[in-house]
GROMACS .gro file of C-alpha atoms in nm:
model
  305
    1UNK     CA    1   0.000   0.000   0.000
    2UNK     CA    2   0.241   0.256   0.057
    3UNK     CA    3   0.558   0.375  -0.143
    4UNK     CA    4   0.827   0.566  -0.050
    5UNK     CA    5   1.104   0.530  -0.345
    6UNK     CA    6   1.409   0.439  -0.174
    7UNK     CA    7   1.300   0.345   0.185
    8UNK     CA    8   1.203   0.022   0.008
    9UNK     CA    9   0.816  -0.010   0.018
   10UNK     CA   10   0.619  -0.137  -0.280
   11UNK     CA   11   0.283  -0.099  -0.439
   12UNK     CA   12   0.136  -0.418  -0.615
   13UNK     CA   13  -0.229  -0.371  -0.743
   14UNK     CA   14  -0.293  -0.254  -0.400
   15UNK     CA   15  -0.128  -0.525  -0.212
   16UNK     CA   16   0.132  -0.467   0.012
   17UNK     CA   17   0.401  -0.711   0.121
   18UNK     CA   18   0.753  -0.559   0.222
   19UNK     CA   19   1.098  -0.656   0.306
   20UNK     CA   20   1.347  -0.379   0.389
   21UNK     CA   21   1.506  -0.201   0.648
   22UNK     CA   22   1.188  -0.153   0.867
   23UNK     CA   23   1.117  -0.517   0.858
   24UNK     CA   24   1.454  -0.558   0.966
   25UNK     CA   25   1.388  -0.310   1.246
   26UNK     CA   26   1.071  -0.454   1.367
   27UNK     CA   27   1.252  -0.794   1.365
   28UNK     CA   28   1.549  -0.706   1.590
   29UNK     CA   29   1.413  -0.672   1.928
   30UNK     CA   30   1.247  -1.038   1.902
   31UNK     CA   31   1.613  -1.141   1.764
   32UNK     CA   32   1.774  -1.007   2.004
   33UNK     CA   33   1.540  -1.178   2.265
   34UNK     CA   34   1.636  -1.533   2.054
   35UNK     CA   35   1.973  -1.525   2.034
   36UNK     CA   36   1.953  -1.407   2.512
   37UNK     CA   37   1.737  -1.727   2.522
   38UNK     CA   38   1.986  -1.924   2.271
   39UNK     CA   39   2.263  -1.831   2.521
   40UNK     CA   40   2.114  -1.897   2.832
   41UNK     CA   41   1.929  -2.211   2.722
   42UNK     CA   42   2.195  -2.523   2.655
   43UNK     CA   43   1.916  -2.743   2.539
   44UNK     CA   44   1.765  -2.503   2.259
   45UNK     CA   45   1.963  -2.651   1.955
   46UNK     CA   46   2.077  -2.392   1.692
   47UNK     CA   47   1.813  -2.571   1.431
   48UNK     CA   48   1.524  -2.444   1.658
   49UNK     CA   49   1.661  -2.118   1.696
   50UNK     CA   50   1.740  -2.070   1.276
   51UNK     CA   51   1.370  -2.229   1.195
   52UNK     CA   52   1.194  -1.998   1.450
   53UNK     CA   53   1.372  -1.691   1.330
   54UNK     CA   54   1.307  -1.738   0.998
   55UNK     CA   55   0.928  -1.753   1.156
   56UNK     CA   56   0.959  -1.430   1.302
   57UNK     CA   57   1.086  -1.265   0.972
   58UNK     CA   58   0.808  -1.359   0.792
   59UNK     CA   59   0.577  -1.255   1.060
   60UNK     CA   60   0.753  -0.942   1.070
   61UNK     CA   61   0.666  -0.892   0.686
   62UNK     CA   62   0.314  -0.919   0.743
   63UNK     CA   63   0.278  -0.716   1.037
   64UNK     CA   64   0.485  -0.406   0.903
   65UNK     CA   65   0.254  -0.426   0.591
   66UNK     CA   66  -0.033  -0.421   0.777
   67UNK     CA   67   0.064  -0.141   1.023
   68UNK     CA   68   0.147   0.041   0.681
   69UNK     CA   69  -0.180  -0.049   0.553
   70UNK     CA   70  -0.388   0.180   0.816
   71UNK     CA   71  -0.130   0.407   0.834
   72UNK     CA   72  -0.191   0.482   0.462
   73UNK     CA   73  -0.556   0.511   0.547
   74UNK     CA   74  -0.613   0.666   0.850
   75UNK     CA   75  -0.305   0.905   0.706
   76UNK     CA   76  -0.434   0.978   0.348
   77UNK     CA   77  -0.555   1.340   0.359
   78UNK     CA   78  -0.216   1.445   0.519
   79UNK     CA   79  -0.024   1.212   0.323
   80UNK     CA   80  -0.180   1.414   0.035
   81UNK     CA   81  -0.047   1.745   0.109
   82UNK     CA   82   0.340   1.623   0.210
   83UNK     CA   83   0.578   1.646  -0.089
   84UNK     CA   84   0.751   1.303   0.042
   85UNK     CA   85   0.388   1.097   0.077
   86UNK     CA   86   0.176   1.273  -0.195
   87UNK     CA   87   0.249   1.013  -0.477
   88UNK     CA   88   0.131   0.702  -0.206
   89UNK     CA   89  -0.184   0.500  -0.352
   90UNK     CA   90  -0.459   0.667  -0.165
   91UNK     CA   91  -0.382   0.967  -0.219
   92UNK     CA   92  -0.279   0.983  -0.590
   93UNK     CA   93  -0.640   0.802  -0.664
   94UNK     CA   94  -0.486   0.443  -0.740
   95UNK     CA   95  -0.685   0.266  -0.469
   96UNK     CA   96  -0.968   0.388  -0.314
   97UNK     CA   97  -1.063   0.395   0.079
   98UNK     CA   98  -1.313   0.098   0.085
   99UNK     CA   99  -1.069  -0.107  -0.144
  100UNK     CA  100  -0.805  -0.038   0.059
  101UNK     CA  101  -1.054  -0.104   0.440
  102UNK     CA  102  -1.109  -0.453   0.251
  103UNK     CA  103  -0.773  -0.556   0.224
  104UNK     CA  104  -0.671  -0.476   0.595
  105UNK     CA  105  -0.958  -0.622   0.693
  106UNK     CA  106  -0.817  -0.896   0.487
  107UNK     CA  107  -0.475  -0.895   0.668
  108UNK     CA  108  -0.629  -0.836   1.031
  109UNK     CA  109  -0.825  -1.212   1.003
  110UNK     CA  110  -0.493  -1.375   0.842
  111UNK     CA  111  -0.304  -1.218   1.053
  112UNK     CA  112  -0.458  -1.303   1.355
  113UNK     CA  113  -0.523  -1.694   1.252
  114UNK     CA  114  -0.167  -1.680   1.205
  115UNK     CA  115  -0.059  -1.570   1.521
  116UNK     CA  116  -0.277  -1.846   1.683
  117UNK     CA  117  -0.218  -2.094   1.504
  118UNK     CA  118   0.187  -2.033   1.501
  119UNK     CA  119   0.260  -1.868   1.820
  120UNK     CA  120   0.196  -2.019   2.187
  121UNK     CA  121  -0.048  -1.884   2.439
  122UNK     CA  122   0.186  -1.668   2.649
  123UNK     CA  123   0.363  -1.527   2.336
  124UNK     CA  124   0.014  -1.468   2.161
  125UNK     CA  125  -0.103  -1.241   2.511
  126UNK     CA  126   0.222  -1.077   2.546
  127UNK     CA  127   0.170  -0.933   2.165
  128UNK     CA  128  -0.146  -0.853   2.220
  129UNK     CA  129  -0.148  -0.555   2.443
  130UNK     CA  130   0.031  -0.358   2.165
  131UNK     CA  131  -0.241  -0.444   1.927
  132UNK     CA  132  -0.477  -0.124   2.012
  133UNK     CA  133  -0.138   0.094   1.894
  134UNK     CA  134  -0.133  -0.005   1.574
  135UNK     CA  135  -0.425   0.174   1.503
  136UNK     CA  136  -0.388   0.444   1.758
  137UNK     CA  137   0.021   0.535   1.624
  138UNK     CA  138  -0.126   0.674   1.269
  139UNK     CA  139  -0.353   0.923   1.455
  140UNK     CA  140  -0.055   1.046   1.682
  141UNK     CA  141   0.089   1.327   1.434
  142UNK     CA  142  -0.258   1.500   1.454
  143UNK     CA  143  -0.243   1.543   1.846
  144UNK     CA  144   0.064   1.477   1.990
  145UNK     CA  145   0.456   1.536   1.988
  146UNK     CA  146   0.624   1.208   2.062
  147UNK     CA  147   0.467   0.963   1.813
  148UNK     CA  148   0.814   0.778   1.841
  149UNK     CA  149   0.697   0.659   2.194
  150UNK     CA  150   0.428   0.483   2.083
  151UNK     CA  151   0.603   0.356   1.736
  152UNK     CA  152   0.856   0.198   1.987
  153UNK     CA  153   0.613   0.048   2.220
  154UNK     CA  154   0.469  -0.078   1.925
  155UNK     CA  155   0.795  -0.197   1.715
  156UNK     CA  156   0.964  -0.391   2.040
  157UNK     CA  157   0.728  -0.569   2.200
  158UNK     CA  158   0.904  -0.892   2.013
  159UNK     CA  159   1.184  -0.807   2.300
  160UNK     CA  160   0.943  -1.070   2.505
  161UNK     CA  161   0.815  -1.284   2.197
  162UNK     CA  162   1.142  -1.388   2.125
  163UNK     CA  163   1.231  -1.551   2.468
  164UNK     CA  164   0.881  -1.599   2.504
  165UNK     CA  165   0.860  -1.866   2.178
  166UNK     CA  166   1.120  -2.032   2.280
  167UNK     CA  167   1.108  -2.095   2.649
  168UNK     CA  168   0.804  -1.996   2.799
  169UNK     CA  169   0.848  -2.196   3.100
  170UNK     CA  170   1.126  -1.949   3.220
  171UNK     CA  171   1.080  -1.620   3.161
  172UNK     CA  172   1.310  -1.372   3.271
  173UNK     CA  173   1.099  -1.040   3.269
  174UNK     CA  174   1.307  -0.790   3.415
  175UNK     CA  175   1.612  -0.869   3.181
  176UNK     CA  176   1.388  -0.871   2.885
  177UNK     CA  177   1.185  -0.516   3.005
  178UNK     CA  178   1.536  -0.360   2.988
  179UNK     CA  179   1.615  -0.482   2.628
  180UNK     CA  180   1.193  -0.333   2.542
  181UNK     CA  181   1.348  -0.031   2.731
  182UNK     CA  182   1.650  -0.003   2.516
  183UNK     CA  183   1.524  -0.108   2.171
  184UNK     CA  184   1.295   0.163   2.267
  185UNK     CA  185   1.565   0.459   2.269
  186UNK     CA  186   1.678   0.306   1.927
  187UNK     CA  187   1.376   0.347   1.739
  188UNK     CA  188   1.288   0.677   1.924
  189UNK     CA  189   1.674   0.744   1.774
  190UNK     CA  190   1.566   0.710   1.404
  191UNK     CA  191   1.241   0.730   1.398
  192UNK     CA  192   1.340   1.136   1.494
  193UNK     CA  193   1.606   1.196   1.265
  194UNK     CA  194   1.369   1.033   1.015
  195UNK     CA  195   1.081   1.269   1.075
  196UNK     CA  196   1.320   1.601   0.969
  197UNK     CA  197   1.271   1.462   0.647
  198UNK     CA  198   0.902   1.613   0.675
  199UNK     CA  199   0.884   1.869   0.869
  200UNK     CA  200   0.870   2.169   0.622
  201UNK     CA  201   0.547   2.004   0.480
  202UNK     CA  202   0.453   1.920   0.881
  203UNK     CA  203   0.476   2.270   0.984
  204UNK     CA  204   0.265   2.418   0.684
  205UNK     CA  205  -0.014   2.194   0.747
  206UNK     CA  206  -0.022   2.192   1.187
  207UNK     CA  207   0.081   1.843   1.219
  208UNK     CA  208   0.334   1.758   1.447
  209UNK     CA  209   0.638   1.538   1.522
  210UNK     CA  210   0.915   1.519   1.785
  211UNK     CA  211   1.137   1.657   1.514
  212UNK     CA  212   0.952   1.992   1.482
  213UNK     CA  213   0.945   1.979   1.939
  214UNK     CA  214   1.308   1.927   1.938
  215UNK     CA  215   1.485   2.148   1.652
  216UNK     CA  216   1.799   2.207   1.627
  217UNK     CA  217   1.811   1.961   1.983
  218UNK     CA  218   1.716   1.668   1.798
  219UNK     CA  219   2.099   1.570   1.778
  220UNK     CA  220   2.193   1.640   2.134
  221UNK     CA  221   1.873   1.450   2.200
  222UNK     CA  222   1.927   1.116   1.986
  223UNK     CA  223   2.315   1.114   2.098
  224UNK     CA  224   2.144   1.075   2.466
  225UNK     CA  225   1.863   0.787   2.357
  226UNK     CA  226   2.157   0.639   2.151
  227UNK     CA  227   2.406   0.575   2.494
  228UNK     CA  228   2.113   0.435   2.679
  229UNK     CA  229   2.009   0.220   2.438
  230UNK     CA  230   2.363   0.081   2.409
  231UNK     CA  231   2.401   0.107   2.778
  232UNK     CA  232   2.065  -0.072   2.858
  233UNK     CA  233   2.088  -0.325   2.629
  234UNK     CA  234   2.487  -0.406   2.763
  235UNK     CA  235   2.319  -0.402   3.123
  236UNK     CA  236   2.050  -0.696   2.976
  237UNK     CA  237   2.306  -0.898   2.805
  238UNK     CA  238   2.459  -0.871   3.152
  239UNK     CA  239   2.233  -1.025   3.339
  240UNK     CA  240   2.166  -1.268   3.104
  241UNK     CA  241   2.574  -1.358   3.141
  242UNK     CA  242   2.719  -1.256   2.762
  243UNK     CA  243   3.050  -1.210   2.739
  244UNK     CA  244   3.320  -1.011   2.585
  245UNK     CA  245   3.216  -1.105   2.238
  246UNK     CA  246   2.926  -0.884   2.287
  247UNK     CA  247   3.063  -0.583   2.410
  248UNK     CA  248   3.275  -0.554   2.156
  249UNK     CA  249   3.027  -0.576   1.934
  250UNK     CA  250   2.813  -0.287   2.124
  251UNK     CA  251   3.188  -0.079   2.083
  252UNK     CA  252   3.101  -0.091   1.683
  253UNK     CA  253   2.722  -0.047   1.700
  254UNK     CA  254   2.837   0.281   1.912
  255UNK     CA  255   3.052   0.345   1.642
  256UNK     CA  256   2.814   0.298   1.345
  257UNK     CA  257   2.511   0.488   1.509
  258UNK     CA  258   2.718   0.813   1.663
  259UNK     CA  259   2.997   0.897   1.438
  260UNK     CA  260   2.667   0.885   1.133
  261UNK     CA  261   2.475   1.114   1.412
  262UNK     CA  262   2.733   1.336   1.436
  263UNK     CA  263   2.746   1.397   1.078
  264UNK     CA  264   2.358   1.412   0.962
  265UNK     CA  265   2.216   1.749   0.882
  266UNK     CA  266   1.857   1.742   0.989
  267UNK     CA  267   1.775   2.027   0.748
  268UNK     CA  268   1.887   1.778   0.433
  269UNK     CA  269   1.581   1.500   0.397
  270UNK     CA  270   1.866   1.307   0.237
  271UNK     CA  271   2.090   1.298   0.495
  272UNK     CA  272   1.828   1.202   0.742
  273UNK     CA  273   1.714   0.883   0.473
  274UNK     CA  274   2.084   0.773   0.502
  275UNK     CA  275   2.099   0.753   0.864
  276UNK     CA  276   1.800   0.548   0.890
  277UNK     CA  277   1.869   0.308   0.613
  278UNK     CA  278   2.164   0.264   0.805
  279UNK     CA  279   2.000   0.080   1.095
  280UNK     CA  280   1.958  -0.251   0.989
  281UNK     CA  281   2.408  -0.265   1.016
  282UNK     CA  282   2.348  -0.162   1.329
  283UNK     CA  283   2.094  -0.441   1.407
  284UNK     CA  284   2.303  -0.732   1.241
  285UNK     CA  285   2.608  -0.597   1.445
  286UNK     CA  286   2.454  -0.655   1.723
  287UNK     CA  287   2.284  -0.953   1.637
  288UNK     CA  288   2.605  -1.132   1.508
  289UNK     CA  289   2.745  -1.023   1.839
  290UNK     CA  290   2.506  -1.163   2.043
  291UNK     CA  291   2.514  -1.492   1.861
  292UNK     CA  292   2.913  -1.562   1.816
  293UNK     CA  293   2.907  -1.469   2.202
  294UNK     CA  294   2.658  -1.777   2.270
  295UNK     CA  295   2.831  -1.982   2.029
  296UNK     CA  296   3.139  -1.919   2.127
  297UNK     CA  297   3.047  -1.994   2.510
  298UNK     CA  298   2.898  -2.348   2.397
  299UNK     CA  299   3.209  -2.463   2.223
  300UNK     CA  300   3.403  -2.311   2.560
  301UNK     CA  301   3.175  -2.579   2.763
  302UNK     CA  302   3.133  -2.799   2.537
  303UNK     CA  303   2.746  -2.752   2.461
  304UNK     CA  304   2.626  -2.865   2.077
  305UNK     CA  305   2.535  -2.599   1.914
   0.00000   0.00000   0.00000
């Protein structure tokens, strides 16, 4: 349903299915939970781990599209009159509104018969009390500031699917609210800088965006949400007993997310794109990192992969 050139989406006779950075994004809190669980659980066997994963990426696919879907409706008149969003679907006259109500009323019954018929009970309710914000975030521009909050909330709540999937016999819910804290402060991270690409067109037409709150703060601020997210989720992986294969992966996310900050200029929509296509490297880095850690502690203790 939606389109935005370089960013990846795509437009097929009004069907939307995507897999690009933002999939990637959505997907790296519940890997990140995975590969905590894969570390701390000796008798989850590195098949499990791969075939669940590639679960969750697929899942991920549907359930970006689908939060794209209503965003493109409930979104369509201002989508309209921003020069980034005017050429989307909806509002060039491609598809209309009850076309485009059928088809997420399409994906909302798939996608929920998916998610009962693939995911366990506790993983199911856990993902279900972000539900109501997928159709509440599209609204947020029109009366509120921080619309990254509740994109966050929304985006990371597979911090507790992951671990959840896998081992929902033993949970470890503090750990895991600290790495939903800290994916948090990542997206809240891009999700500004990606906003400046807008807000000329924002300010002409009264909507509003953390990017058009913070100004010419909006580096000082993301330079703070970047250190605690990698501080918070160092202080999960912690807990959860990683070792010094991680951190030094965290060293070159920290590398890879400020040195880029430090360098975007929030007034050039193209140097805001390039910073946030640039978070799925940060993802993987930290993904790999996580993963060579556990890896490397099984073959330490002699634990099959």
């Amino acid at each position: 349903m939606a389109w935005v050139g370089r960013a990846g989406f795509r437009s097929v006779t009004g069907v939307t299915f995507q897999y690009d950075n933002q999939v990637l994004k959505s997907f790296d809190s519940a890997a990140f939970s995975m590969a905590m669980c894969y570390h701390a659980t000796p008798s989850l066997s590195w098949l499990d781990l791969s075939q669940r994963g590639a679960l969750y990426i697929l899942l991920c696919c549907g359930i970006k599209s689908l939060i794209m879907t209503i965003d493109d409706i409930l979104d369509h008149d201002i989508d309209a009159k921003v020069e980034r969003t005017k050429n989307r679907p909806i509002p060039r006259g491609d598809i209309s509104l009850p076309r485009a109500w059928m088809w997420f009323t399409l994906q909302v019954i798939v996608g929920v018969q998916l998610g009962y018929n693939l995911l366990n009970r506790l993983t199911l309710l856990v993902s279900m009390w972000v539900w109501p914000i997928f159709v509440i975030y599209p609204t947020c521009k029109r009366w509120m500031d921080f619309a990254p909050v509740p994109l966050a909330m929304m985006f990371n709540v597979g911090s507790f699917m992951g671990w959840t999937d896998l081992r929902p016999e033993e949970v470890p819910w503090q750990t895991l609210s600290i790495v939903y804290l800290a994916t948090g402060f990542w997206t809240i991270t891009f999700e500004t800088v990606y906003q400046h690409q807008d807000k000329l067109d924002d300010a002409k037409i009264g909507a509003r965006s953390l990017a058009l709150y913070m100004g010419e703060q909006t580096v000082p601020l993301c330079t703070a949400t970047t250190v605690l997210f990698l501080f918070l989720l160092s202080y999960a992986a912690f807990l959860n007993g990683h070792g010094v294969i991680f951190y030094l992966s965290v060293m070159v996310a920290a590398w890879e997310l400020l040195v880029p900050l430090s360098k975007v200029n929030i007034d050039i929509p193209r140097d805001c794109l390039k910073f946030f296509l640039g978070m799925p490297r940060v993802g993987s880095t930290l993904l790999a990192g996580l993963l060579l850690d556990a890896i490397i502690q099984r073959y330490i203790v002699g634990t099959k992969l």
